[in-house]
Coordinates of C-alpha atoms and ligand atoms in Angstrom, one line a residue:
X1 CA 21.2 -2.0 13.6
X2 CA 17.8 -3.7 13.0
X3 CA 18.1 -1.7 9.6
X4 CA 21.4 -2.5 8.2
X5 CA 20.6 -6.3 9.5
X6 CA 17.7 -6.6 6.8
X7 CA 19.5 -4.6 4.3
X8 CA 22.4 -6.9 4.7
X9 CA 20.3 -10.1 4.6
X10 CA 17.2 -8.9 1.9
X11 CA 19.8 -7.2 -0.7
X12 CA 22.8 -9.7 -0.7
X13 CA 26.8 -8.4 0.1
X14 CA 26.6 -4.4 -1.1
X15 CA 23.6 -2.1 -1.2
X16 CA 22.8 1.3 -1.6
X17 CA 21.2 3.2 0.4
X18 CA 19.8 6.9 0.3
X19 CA 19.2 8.7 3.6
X20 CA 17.7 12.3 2.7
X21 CA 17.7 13.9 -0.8
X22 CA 20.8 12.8 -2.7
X23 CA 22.5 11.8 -0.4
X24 CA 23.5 7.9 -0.4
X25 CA 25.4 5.6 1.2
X26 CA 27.0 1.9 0.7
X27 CA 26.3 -0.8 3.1
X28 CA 29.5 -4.0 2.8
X29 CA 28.2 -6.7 4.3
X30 CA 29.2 -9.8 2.5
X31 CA 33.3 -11.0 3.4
X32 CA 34.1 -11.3 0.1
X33 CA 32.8 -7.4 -0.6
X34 CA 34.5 -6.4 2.8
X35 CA 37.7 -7.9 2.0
X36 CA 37.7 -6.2 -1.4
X37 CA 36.8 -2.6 0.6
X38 CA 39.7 -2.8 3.3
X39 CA 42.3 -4.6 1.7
X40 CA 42.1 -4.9 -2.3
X41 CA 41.0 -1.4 -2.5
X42 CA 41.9 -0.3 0.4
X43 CA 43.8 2.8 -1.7
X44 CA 40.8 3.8 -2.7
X45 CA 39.4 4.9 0.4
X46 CA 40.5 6.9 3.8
X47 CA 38.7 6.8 7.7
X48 CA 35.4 8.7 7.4
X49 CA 35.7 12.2 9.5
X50 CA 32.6 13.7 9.0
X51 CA 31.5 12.9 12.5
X52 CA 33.1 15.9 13.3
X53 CA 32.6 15.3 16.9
X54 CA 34.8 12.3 17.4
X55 CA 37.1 13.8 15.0
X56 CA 37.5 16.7 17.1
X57 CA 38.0 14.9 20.3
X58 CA 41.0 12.5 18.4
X59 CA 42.5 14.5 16.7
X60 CA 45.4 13.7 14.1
X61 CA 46.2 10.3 16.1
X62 CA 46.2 6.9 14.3
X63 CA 42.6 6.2 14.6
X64 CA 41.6 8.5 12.3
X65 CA 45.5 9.9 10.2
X66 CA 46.2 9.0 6.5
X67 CA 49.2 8.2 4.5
X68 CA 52.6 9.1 5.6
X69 CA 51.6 10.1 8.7
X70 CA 49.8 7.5 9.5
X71 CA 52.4 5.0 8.6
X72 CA 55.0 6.7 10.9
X73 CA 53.3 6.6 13.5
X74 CA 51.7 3.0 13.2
X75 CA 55.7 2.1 12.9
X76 CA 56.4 4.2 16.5
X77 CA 53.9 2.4 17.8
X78 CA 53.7 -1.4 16.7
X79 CA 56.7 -2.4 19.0
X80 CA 54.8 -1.9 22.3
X81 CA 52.4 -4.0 21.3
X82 CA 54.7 -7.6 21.6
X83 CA 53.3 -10.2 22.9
X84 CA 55.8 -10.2 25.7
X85 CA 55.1 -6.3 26.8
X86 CA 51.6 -6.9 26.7
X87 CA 51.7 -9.9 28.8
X88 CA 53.6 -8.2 31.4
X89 CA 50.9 -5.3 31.2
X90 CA 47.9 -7.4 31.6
X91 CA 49.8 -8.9 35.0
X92 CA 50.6 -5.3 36.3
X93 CA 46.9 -4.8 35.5
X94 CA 45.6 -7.3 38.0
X95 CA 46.0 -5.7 41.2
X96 CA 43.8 -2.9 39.7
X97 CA 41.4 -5.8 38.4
X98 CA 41.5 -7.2 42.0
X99 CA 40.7 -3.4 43.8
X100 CA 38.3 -2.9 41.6
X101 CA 36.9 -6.6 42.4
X102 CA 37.5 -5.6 46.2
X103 CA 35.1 -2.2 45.8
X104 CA 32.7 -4.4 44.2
X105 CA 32.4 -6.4 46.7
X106 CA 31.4 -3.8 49.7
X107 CA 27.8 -3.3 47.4
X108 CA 27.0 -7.2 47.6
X109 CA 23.9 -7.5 49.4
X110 CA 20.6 -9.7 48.1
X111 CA 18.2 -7.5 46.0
X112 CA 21.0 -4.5 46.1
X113 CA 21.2 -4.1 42.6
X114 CA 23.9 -1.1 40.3
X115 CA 24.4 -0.2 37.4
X116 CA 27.6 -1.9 36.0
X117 CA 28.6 0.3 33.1
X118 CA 30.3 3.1 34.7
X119 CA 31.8 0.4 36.8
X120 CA 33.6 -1.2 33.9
X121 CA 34.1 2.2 31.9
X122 CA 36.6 3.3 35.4
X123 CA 38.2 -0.1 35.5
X124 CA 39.2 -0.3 31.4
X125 CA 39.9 3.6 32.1
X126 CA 42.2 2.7 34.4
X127 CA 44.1 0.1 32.9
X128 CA 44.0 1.7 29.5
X129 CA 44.8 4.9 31.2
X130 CA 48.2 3.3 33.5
X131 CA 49.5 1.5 30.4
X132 CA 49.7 4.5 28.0
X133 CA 50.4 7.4 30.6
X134 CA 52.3 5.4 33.6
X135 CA 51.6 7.1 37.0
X136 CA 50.9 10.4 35.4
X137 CA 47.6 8.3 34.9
X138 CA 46.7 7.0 38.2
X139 CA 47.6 10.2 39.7
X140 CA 44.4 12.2 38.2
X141 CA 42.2 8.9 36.9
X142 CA 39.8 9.8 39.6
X143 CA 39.1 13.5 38.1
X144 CA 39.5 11.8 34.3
X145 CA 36.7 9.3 35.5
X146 CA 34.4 12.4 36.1
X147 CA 34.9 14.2 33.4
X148 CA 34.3 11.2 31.6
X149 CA 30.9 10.8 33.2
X150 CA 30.2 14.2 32.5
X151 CA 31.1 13.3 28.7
X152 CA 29.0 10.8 28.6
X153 CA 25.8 12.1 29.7
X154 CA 25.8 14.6 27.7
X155 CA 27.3 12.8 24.4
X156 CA 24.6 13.2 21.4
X157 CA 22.5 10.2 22.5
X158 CA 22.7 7.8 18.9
X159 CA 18.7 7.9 17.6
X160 CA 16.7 4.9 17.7
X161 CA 16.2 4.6 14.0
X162 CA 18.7 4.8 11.0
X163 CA 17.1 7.4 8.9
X164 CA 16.0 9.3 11.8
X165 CA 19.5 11.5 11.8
X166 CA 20.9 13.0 14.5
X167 CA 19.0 16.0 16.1
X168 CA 21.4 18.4 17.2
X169 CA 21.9 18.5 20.8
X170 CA 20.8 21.5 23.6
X171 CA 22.9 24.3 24.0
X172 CA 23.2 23.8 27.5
X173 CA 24.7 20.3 26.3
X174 CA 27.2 21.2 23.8
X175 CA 28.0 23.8 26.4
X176 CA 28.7 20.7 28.9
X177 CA 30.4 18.8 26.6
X178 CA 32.7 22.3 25.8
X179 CA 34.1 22.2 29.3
X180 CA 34.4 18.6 29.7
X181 CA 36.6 18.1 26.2
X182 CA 38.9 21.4 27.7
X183 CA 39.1 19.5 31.3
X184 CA 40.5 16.6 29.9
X185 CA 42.7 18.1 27.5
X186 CA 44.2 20.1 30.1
X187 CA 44.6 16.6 32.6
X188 CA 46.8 15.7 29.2
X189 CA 48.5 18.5 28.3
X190 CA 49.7 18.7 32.7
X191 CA 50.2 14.9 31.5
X192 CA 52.7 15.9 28.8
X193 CA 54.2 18.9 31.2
X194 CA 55.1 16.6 33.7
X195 CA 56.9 14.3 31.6
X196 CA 58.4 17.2 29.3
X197 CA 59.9 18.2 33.1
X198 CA 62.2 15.3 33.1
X199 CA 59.9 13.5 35.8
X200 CA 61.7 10.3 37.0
X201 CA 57.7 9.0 37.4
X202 CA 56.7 5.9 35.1
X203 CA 55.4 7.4 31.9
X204 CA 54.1 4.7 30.0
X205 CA 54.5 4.6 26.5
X206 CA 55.4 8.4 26.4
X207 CA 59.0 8.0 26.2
X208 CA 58.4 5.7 22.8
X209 CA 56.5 7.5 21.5
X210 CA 58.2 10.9 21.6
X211 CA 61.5 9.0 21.2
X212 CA 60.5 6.6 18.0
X213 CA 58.9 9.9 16.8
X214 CA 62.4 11.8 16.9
X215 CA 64.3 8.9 15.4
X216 CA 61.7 8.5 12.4
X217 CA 62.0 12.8 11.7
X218 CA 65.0 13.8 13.3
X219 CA 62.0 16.4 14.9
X220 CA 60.6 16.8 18.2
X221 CA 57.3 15.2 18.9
X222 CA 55.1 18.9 19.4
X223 CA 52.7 18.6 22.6
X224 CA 49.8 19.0 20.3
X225 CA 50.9 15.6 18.2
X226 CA 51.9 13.7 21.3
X227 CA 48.1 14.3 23.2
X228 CA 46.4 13.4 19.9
X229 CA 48.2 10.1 20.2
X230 CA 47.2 9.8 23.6
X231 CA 44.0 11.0 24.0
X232 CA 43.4 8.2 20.4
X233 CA 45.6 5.3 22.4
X234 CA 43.1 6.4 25.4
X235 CA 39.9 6.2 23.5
X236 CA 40.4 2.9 21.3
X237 CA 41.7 1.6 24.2
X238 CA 39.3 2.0 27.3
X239 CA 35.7 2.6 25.5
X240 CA 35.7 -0.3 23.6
X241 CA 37.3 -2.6 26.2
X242 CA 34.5 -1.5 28.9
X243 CA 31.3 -1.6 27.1
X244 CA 32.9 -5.5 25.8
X245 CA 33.2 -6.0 29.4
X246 CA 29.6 -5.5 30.0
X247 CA 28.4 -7.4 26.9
X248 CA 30.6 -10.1 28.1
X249 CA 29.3 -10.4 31.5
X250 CA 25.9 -10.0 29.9
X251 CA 26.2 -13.3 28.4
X252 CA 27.9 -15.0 31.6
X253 CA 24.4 -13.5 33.3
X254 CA 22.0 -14.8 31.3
X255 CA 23.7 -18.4 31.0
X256 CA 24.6 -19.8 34.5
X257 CA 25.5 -23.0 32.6
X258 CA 27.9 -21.1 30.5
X259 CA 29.8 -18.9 33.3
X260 CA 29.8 -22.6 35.4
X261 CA 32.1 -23.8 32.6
X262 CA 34.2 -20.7 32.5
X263 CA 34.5 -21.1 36.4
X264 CA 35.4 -25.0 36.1
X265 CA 38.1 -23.9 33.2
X266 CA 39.6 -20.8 35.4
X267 CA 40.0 -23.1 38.5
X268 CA 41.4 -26.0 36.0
X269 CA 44.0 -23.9 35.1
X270 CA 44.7 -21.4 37.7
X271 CA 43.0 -23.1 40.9
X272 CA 42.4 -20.2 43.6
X273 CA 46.0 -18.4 42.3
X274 CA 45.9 -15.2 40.4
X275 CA 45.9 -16.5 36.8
X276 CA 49.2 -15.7 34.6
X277 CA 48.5 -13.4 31.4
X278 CA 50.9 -15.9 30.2
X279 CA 48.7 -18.7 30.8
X280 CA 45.9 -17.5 29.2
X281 CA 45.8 -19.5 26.7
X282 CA 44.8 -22.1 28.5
X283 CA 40.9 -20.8 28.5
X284 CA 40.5 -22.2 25.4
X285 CA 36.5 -22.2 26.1
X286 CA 36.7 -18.5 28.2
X287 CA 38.2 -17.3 24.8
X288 CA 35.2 -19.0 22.6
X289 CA 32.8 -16.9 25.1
X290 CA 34.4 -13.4 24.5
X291 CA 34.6 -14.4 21.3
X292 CA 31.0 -15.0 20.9
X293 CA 30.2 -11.9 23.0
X294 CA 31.8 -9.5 20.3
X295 CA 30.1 -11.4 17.5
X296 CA 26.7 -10.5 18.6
X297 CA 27.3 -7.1 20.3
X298 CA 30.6 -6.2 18.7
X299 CA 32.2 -3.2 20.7
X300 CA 32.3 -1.6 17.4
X301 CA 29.4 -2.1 15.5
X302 CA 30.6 -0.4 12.1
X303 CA 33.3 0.8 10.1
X304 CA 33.3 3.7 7.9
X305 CA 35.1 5.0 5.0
X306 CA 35.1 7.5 2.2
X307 CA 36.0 6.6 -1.0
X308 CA 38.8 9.1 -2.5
X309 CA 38.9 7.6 -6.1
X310 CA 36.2 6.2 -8.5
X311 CA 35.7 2.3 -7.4
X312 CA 34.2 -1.5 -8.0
X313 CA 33.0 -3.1 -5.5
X314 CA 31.9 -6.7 -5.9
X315 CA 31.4 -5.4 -9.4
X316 CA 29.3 -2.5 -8.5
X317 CA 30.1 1.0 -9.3
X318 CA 31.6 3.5 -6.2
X319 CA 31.7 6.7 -6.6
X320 CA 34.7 8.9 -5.8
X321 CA 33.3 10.8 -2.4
X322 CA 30.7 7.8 -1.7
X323 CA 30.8 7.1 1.9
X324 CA 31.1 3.2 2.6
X325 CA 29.8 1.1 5.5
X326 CA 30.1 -2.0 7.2
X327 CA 28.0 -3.2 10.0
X328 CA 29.4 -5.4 12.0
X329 CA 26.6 -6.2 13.5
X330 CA 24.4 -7.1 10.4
X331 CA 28.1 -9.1 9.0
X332 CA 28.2 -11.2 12.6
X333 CA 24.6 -11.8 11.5
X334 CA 24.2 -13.4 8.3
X335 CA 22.3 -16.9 7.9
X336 CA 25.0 -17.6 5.3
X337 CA 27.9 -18.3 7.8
X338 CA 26.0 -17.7 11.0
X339 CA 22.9 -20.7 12.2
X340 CA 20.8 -18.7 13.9
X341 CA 22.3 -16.0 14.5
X342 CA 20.7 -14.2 17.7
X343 CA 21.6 -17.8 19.7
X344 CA 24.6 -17.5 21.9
X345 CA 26.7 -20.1 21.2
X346 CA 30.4 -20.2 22.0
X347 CA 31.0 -23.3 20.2
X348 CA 30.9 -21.0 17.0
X349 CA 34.6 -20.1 17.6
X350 CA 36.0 -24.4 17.6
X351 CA 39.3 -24.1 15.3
X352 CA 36.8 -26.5 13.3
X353 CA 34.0 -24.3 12.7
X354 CA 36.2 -21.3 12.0
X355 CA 37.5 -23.4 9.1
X356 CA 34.3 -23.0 7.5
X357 CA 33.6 -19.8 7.5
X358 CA 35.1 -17.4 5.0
X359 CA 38.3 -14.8 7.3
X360 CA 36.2 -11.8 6.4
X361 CA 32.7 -13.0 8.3
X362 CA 33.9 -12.3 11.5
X363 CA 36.1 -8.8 12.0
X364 CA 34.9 -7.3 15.2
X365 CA 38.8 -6.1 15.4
X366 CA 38.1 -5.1 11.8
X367 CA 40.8 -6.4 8.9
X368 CA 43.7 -5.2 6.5
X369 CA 45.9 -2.2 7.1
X370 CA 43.7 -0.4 9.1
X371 CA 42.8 -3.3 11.9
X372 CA 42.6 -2.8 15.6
X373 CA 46.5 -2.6 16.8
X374 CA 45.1 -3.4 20.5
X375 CA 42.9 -6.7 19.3
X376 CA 45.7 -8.8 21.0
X377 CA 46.0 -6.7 24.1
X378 CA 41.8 -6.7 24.4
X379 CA 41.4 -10.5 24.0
X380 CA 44.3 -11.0 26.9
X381 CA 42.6 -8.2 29.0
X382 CA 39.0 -9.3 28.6
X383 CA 40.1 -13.3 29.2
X384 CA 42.1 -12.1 32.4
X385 CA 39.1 -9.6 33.7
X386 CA 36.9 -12.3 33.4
X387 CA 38.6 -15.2 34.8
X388 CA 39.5 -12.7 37.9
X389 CA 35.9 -12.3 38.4
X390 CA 34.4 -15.5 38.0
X391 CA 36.9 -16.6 40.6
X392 CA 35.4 -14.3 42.8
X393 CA 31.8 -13.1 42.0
X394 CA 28.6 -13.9 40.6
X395 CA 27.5 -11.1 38.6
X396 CA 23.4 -11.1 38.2
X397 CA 21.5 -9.0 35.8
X398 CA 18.5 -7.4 37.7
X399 CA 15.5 -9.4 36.5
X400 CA 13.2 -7.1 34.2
X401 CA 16.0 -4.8 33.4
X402 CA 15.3 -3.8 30.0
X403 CA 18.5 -3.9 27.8
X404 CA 18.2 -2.0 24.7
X405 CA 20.7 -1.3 22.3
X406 CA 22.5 2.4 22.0
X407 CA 25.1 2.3 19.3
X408 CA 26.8 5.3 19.9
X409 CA 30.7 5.2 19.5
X410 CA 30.6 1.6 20.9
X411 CA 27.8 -0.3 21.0
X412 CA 26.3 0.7 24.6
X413 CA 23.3 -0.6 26.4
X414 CA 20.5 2.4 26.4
X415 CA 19.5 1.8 30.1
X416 CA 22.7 1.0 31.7
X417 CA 23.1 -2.5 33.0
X418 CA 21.3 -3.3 36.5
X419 CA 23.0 -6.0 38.7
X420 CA 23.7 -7.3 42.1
X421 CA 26.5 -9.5 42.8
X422 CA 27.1 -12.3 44.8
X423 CA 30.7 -12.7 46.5
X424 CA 31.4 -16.4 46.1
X425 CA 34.2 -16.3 49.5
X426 CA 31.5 -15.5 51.3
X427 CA 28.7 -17.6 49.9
X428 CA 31.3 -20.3 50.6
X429 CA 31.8 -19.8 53.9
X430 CA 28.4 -18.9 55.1
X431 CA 27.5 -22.7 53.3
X432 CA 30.9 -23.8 55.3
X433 CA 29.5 -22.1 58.4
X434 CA 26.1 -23.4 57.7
X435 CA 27.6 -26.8 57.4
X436 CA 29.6 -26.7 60.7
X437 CA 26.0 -25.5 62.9
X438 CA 24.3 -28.6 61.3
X439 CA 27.2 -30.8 62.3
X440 CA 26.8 -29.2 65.9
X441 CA 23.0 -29.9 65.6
Ligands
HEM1 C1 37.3 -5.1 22.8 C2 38.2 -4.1 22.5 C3 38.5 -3.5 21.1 C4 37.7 -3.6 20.0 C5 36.4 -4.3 19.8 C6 38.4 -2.8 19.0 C7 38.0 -2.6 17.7 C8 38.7 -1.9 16.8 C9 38.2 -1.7 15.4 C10 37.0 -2.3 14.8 C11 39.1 -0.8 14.8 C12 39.0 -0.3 13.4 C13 38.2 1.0 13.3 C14 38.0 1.4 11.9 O1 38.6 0.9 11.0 O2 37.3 2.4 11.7 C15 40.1 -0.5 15.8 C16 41.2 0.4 15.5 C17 42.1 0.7 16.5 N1 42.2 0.2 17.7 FE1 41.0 -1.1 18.6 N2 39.6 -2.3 19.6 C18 39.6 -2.7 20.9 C19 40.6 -2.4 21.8 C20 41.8 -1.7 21.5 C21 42.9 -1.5 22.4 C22 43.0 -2.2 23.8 C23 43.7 -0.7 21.8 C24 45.0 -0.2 22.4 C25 45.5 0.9 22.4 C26 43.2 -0.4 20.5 C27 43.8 0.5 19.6 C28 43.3 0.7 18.3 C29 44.0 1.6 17.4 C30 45.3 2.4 17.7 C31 43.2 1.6 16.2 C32 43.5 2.3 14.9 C33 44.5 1.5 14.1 C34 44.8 2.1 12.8 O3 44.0 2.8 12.1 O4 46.0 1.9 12.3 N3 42.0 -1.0 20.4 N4 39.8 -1.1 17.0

């Protein structure tokens, strides 16, 4: 990251760069450059694959299809993304958002201190996880959870310097990784059985997507297709949405001033009632904090693609099989649209200071054809996770912990994230207590 920051900021908006013998890539990092990469010449260029892992894992799903393919099944799936069927989604979500708050809860103790991260990876899990695949979800997110766990341990870690390249992992780990890929295909594919068996169970976006599927081809939707669409939906969903949730509470950590105004803007709003997915849009300063959050640790941190055709970028020459990157991180960076950048400041994000900035500077739900379909849904979930907690808890980052950055598929913390948490009920009534044995003398 440190690397594509000083590329970005030493050699202007497009650089080359050459990791090993002949073999070179492009780094995009001015807006102007980006917005001639994903939208002017966008037909120039497909999703890069040649991380075969994730390939592997997604599949043929919209993530990472081309062409016709992908445009069907962008079509399929654009209509469940409304505003009005998300809203209703992030309110079915908050009774999982309040469990989850509950659990949390029973490990509040002074000096008790957890790691958050798998925390928030089985709460996005299971929201991402209910809205796609229903109760066919809930019913084995538990055993998903683990496998996931699993996954994650064993997932190539990302090395600590850019032309370091990946060392290829243990046996014993690619062995692990094997059998947790086959567990969790075989949680979808029992998924898919169940719903292929005319289960009266709520199946999430299943039935539209096998449905719009048959009306587009006149074809059934084969299993294979239909769990590379979910296991994609899964993935962009819940992986990106947890680690944000981490980075988010992060920031509310470190600035007690900060998270004070988020709590004085929930209770404005919402008071001590559940607040209304609806009503979001009230948070007007919660939103400039997540906002903020994915500018300086965007979930994703780059964007890769490989260009299919012979190319000009910015006026510089692409070759046809050039792979092209953007960096996020070193874009949300520049001292061009971005005053000190490493500050937190969420009054970046004022309609008034947007205004000035160029649309490409900021992308962390990238831009053109190819942006986030879920950047809607994320926003709503991360602004109702957060206004749930901070009526609720206090959230403290362990003093000491180290956090170091691990940009593996999302940009994850290398050490976890250490915290104890403080239940505000009960701070409120032990001060209301408190207050009532002073009164008593
Ligand atoms: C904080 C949360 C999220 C962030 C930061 C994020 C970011 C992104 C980015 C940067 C891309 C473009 C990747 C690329 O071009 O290589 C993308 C694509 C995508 N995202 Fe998200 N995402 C988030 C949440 C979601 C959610 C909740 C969903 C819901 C299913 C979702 C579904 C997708 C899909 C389907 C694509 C592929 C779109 C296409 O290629 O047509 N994402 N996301």
């Amino acid at each position: 990251m440190a690397f594509f920051t000083r590329v970005a900021a030493e050699y202007g908006g497009i650089a080359r760069i050459r990791f090993g013998r002949n073999n070179y890539s492009y780094l995009v990092s001015d807006p102007e450059h980006i917005r001639q990469l994903l939208i002017e010449n966008r037909a120039a260029y497909i999703k890069n694959t040649r991380y075969k892992l994730l390939a592997r894992v997604l599949g043929k799903g919209l993530l990472l299809s081309e062409g016709t393919d992908w445009n069907r099944q962008r079509k399929i799936a654009k209509p469940l993304f409304k505003l009005e069927a998300l809203h209703a989604q992030v309110n079915r979500g908050r009774a999982d958002v309040a469990h989850f708050i509950d659990d949390l809860e029973q490990r509040a103790e002074p000096n008790r201190f957890f790691d958050i991260e798998p925390e928030f990876s089985r709460l996005s899990q299971l929201l991402a996880g209910s809205w796609i695949m229903g109760d066919l979800f809930r019913a084995r997110a538990e055993a998903i959870e683990q496998i996931y766990l699993t996954a994650t341990k064993v997932w190539p870690a990302a090395p600590r310097s850019a032309l370091a390249g990946y060392k290829p992992p243990p046996v014993r780990a690619v062995l692990e990784l094997k059998k947790a890929f086959s567990d969790f295909d075989k949680h979808i594919y029992d998924i898919i059985g169940e719903y292929r068996s005319n289960t009266s169970v709520d199946c999430g976006m299943i039935p539209a997507l096998v449905n719009g599927h048959k009306e587009f081809t006149g074809e059934e939707l084969s299993d294979k297709a239909l769990r590379d669409q979910l296991v994609t939906m899964f993935i962009a969903a819940h992986e990106t949405s947890g680690t944000g949730m981490c980075w988010i509470h992060y920031f509310l950590s470190k600035y007690p001033d900060v998270r004070a105004r988020v709590r004085e803007e929930v209770t404005n709003a919402f008071g001590e009632e559940q607040p209304r997915a609806e009503k979001l849009s009230l948070l007007d300063y919660t939103d400039r904090v997540v906002q903020e959050a994915f500018r300086i640790y965007s979930p994703i941190h780059s964007l890769s693609r490989v260009a299919v055709e012979d190319n000009r970028i910015g006026g510089y020459f692409i070759p046809k099989g050039a792979t092209v990157i953007v960096s996020l991180f070193a874009t949300h960076r520049l001292t061009k649209y971005w005053k000190n950048p490493e500050a937190f400041d969420p009054e970046r994000f004022t309609a008034e200071e947007c205004a000035k900035r160029p649309p490409f500077a900021y992308i962390p739900f990238a831009a053109g054809h190819r942006n986030c379909l879920g950047g809607t849904m994320a926003m709503l979930q991360a602004k109702m996770t957060v206004a749930q907690l901070v009526q609720r808890v206090n959230i403290d980052l362990m003093p000491g912990h180290p956090i170091e950055l691990m940009p593996s598929t999302t940009m994850r913390m290398r050490h976890g994230m250490q915290v104890s948490l403080e239940p505000l009920r009960r701070s409120a009534e032990a001060s209301k207590s408190n207050a009532l044995m002073l009164a008593a003398g």
